[in-house]
């Protein structure tokens, strides 16, 4: 049986989706306050009963602040900055830079651009 935890982060950024028709509202430059939720899971808990200490996720928050916060995402990502592709990018970064340093493993990562619109990336193991 596994235990899952979640931690939510936010950052503000602008983007436009260049592959949409010119009249589409998302083809124009606009911004969002993005919400990123990381879900971690573990079969066994570490002392004092954690999947992972939330403080150990600081490198991920630092990445968001330094590389994405108050940026034009089209300039910093090498792909179209849709919620789906941002979620995939962030999950890949998390797995390469954070996951090996913590006891929990990434289960899912969701990116919301508004309270009603989001994308969720999940690990298939």
PDB file of C-alpha atoms in Angstrom:
ATOM      1  CA  UNK A   1       0.000   0.000   0.000  1.00  0.00           C
ATOM      2  CA  UNK A   2       1.365   3.437  -0.942  1.00  0.00           C
ATOM      3  CA  UNK A   3       0.933   6.853   0.630  1.00  0.00           C
ATOM      4  CA  UNK A   4       0.673   9.942  -1.583  1.00  0.00           C
ATOM      5  CA  UNK A   5       1.300  13.577  -0.666  1.00  0.00           C
ATOM      6  CA  UNK A   6       1.006  16.795  -2.643  1.00  0.00           C
ATOM      7  CA  UNK A   7       2.667  20.193  -2.623  1.00  0.00           C
ATOM      8  CA  UNK A   8       1.403  23.185  -4.596  1.00  0.00           C
ATOM      9  CA  UNK A   9       3.528  26.025  -5.977  1.00  0.00           C
ATOM     10  CA  UNK A  10       2.608  29.117  -8.007  1.00  0.00           C
ATOM     11  CA  UNK A  11       4.328  31.336 -10.520  1.00  0.00           C
ATOM     12  CA  UNK A  12       3.167  34.120 -12.829  1.00  0.00           C
ATOM     13  CA  UNK A  13       4.125  34.115 -16.495  1.00  0.00           C
ATOM     14  CA  UNK A  14       3.009  35.156 -19.952  1.00  0.00           C
ATOM     15  CA  UNK A  15       2.730  33.123 -23.135  1.00  0.00           C
ATOM     16  CA  UNK A  16       1.072  32.864 -26.504  1.00  0.00           C
ATOM     17  CA  UNK A  17       0.312  29.803 -28.593  1.00  0.00           C
ATOM     18  CA  UNK A  18       1.788  30.414 -32.005  1.00  0.00           C
ATOM     19  CA  UNK A  19       0.271  27.357 -33.711  1.00  0.00           C
ATOM     20  CA  UNK A  20      -3.299  28.604 -33.323  1.00  0.00           C
ATOM     21  CA  UNK A  21      -5.250  30.598 -35.925  1.00  0.00           C
ATOM     22  CA  UNK A  22      -4.551  34.363 -35.726  1.00  0.00           C
ATOM     23  CA  UNK A  23      -8.038  35.157 -34.387  1.00  0.00           C
ATOM     24  CA  UNK A  24      -7.819  32.669 -31.507  1.00  0.00           C
ATOM     25  CA  UNK A  25      -7.601  34.479 -28.159  1.00  0.00           C
ATOM     26  CA  UNK A  26      -4.728  32.249 -26.964  1.00  0.00           C
ATOM     27  CA  UNK A  27      -2.658  33.198 -30.009  1.00  0.00           C
ATOM     28  CA  UNK A  28      -2.347  36.661 -28.465  1.00  0.00           C
ATOM     29  CA  UNK A  29       0.120  37.432 -25.698  1.00  0.00           C
ATOM     30  CA  UNK A  30      -1.532  36.908 -22.300  1.00  0.00           C
ATOM     31  CA  UNK A  31      -0.606  35.858 -18.782  1.00  0.00           C
ATOM     32  CA  UNK A  32      -1.618  33.463 -16.037  1.00  0.00           C
ATOM     33  CA  UNK A  33      -0.875  32.773 -12.426  1.00  0.00           C
ATOM     34  CA  UNK A  34       0.050  29.127 -12.839  1.00  0.00           C
ATOM     35  CA  UNK A  35      -0.495  26.592 -10.073  1.00  0.00           C
ATOM     36  CA  UNK A  36       1.761  23.536 -10.098  1.00  0.00           C
ATOM     37  CA  UNK A  37       0.911  20.571  -7.881  1.00  0.00           C
ATOM     38  CA  UNK A  38       3.475  17.819  -7.379  1.00  0.00           C
ATOM     39  CA  UNK A  39       2.247  14.462  -6.057  1.00  0.00           C
ATOM     40  CA  UNK A  40       4.779  12.118  -4.481  1.00  0.00           C
ATOM     41  CA  UNK A  41       4.227   8.543  -3.381  1.00  0.00           C
ATOM     42  CA  UNK A  42       6.075   5.957  -1.308  1.00  0.00           C
ATOM     43  CA  UNK A  43       5.386   2.444  -0.130  1.00  0.00           C
ATOM     44  CA  UNK A  44       7.192   3.075   3.159  1.00  0.00           C
ATOM     45  CA  UNK A  45       7.365   6.245   5.233  1.00  0.00           C
ATOM     46  CA  UNK A  46      10.575   7.739   6.591  1.00  0.00           C
ATOM     47  CA  UNK A  47      10.876   9.128  10.120  1.00  0.00           C
ATOM     48  CA  UNK A  48       8.905  10.863  11.535  1.00  0.00           C
ATOM     49  CA  UNK A  49       6.220   9.482   9.199  1.00  0.00           C
ATOM     50  CA  UNK A  50       6.865  11.343   5.908  1.00  0.00           C
ATOM     51  CA  UNK A  51       6.705  10.326   2.267  1.00  0.00           C
ATOM     52  CA  UNK A  52       9.159  13.196   1.721  1.00  0.00           C
ATOM     53  CA  UNK A  53       9.916  16.260   3.798  1.00  0.00           C
ATOM     54  CA  UNK A  54       8.217  19.145   1.950  1.00  0.00           C
ATOM     55  CA  UNK A  55      11.369  21.204   2.565  1.00  0.00           C
ATOM     56  CA  UNK A  56      13.285  18.825   0.283  1.00  0.00           C
ATOM     57  CA  UNK A  57      11.257  20.185  -2.649  1.00  0.00           C
ATOM     58  CA  UNK A  58      12.979  23.587  -2.402  1.00  0.00           C
ATOM     59  CA  UNK A  59      15.119  22.991  -5.546  1.00  0.00           C
ATOM     60  CA  UNK A  60      11.944  22.606  -7.602  1.00  0.00           C
ATOM     61  CA  UNK A  61      10.485  25.829  -6.224  1.00  0.00           C
ATOM     62  CA  UNK A  62      13.785  27.581  -6.922  1.00  0.00           C
ATOM     63  CA  UNK A  63      13.662  26.353 -10.539  1.00  0.00           C
ATOM     64  CA  UNK A  64      10.149  27.767 -10.941  1.00  0.00           C
ATOM     65  CA  UNK A  65      11.149  31.142  -9.435  1.00  0.00           C
ATOM     66  CA  UNK A  66      14.384  31.552 -11.391  1.00  0.00           C
ATOM     67  CA  UNK A  67      13.430  30.135 -14.796  1.00  0.00           C
ATOM     68  CA  UNK A  68       9.652  30.579 -15.197  1.00  0.00           C
ATOM     69  CA  UNK A  69       8.306  33.227 -12.811  1.00  0.00           C
ATOM     70  CA  UNK A  70       7.561  36.569 -14.485  1.00  0.00           C
ATOM     71  CA  UNK A  71       8.931  35.325 -17.825  1.00  0.00           C
ATOM     72  CA  UNK A  72       7.607  34.950 -21.330  1.00  0.00           C
ATOM     73  CA  UNK A  73       7.391  31.163 -21.488  1.00  0.00           C
ATOM     74  CA  UNK A  74       7.843  31.161 -25.263  1.00  0.00           C
ATOM     75  CA  UNK A  75      11.360  32.507 -24.659  1.00  0.00           C
ATOM     76  CA  UNK A  76      12.396  29.997 -21.983  1.00  0.00           C
ATOM     77  CA  UNK A  77      10.812  26.713 -23.098  1.00  0.00           C
ATOM     78  CA  UNK A  78      11.834  24.856 -26.238  1.00  0.00           C
ATOM     79  CA  UNK A  79       8.243  23.871 -26.992  1.00  0.00           C
ATOM     80  CA  UNK A  80       4.816  25.442 -27.290  1.00  0.00           C
ATOM     81  CA  UNK A  81       3.856  26.516 -23.715  1.00  0.00           C
ATOM     82  CA  UNK A  82       0.536  24.695 -23.364  1.00  0.00           C
ATOM     83  CA  UNK A  83      -0.451  23.396 -19.915  1.00  0.00           C
ATOM     84  CA  UNK A  84       0.122  19.860 -21.163  1.00  0.00           C
ATOM     85  CA  UNK A  85       3.655  20.543 -22.374  1.00  0.00           C
ATOM     86  CA  UNK A  86       4.544  22.669 -19.341  1.00  0.00           C
ATOM     87  CA  UNK A  87       3.446  19.762 -17.109  1.00  0.00           C
ATOM     88  CA  UNK A  88       5.573  17.331 -19.125  1.00  0.00           C
ATOM     89  CA  UNK A  89       8.572  19.693 -19.002  1.00  0.00           C
ATOM     90  CA  UNK A  90       8.288  20.209 -15.245  1.00  0.00           C
ATOM     91  CA  UNK A  91       7.828  16.487 -14.542  1.00  0.00           C
ATOM     92  CA  UNK A  92      10.923  15.695 -16.603  1.00  0.00           C
ATOM     93  CA  UNK A  93      12.940  18.388 -14.790  1.00  0.00           C
ATOM     94  CA  UNK A  94      11.721  17.119 -11.403  1.00  0.00           C
ATOM     95  CA  UNK A  95      12.645  13.530 -12.202  1.00  0.00           C
ATOM     96  CA  UNK A  96      16.126  14.509 -13.425  1.00  0.00           C
ATOM     97  CA  UNK A  97      17.006  17.009 -10.675  1.00  0.00           C
ATOM     98  CA  UNK A  98      14.994  16.241  -7.526  1.00  0.00           C
ATOM     99  CA  UNK A  99      13.614  12.717  -7.470  1.00  0.00           C
ATOM    100  CA  UNK A 100      16.968  10.949  -6.900  1.00  0.00           C
ATOM    101  CA  UNK A 101      17.604  13.158  -3.847  1.00  0.00           C
ATOM    102  CA  UNK A 102      14.338  12.386  -2.009  1.00  0.00           C
ATOM    103  CA  UNK A 103      12.737   9.226  -0.609  1.00  0.00           C
ATOM    104  CA  UNK A 104       9.369   9.653  -2.393  1.00  0.00           C
ATOM    105  CA  UNK A 105       8.883   9.220  -6.130  1.00  0.00           C
ATOM    106  CA  UNK A 106       6.938  11.425  -8.506  1.00  0.00           C
ATOM    107  CA  UNK A 107       3.433  10.100  -9.079  1.00  0.00           C
ATOM    108  CA  UNK A 108       1.834  13.036 -10.914  1.00  0.00           C
ATOM    109  CA  UNK A 109       2.293  16.711 -11.686  1.00  0.00           C
ATOM    110  CA  UNK A 110      -0.546  19.072 -12.576  1.00  0.00           C
ATOM    111  CA  UNK A 111      -0.337  22.560 -14.066  1.00  0.00           C
ATOM    112  CA  UNK A 112      -3.356  24.871 -13.879  1.00  0.00           C
ATOM    113  CA  UNK A 113      -3.516  28.150 -15.762  1.00  0.00           C
ATOM    114  CA  UNK A 114      -6.803  29.113 -14.115  1.00  0.00           C
ATOM    115  CA  UNK A 115      -9.065  27.661 -11.418  1.00  0.00           C
ATOM    116  CA  UNK A 116     -10.974  25.749 -14.103  1.00  0.00           C
ATOM    117  CA  UNK A 117      -8.310  24.751 -16.674  1.00  0.00           C
ATOM    118  CA  UNK A 118      -5.448  22.353 -16.011  1.00  0.00           C
ATOM    119  CA  UNK A 119      -3.369  19.455 -17.332  1.00  0.00           C
ATOM    120  CA  UNK A 120      -2.072  16.499 -15.345  1.00  0.00           C
ATOM    121  CA  UNK A 121       0.999  14.412 -16.168  1.00  0.00           C
ATOM    122  CA  UNK A 122       1.149  10.968 -14.541  1.00  0.00           C
ATOM    123  CA  UNK A 123       3.868   8.347 -14.169  1.00  0.00           C
ATOM    124  CA  UNK A 124       3.073   5.050 -15.844  1.00  0.00           C
ATOM    125  CA  UNK A 125       5.027   2.358 -13.995  1.00  0.00           C
TER     126      UNK A 125
END
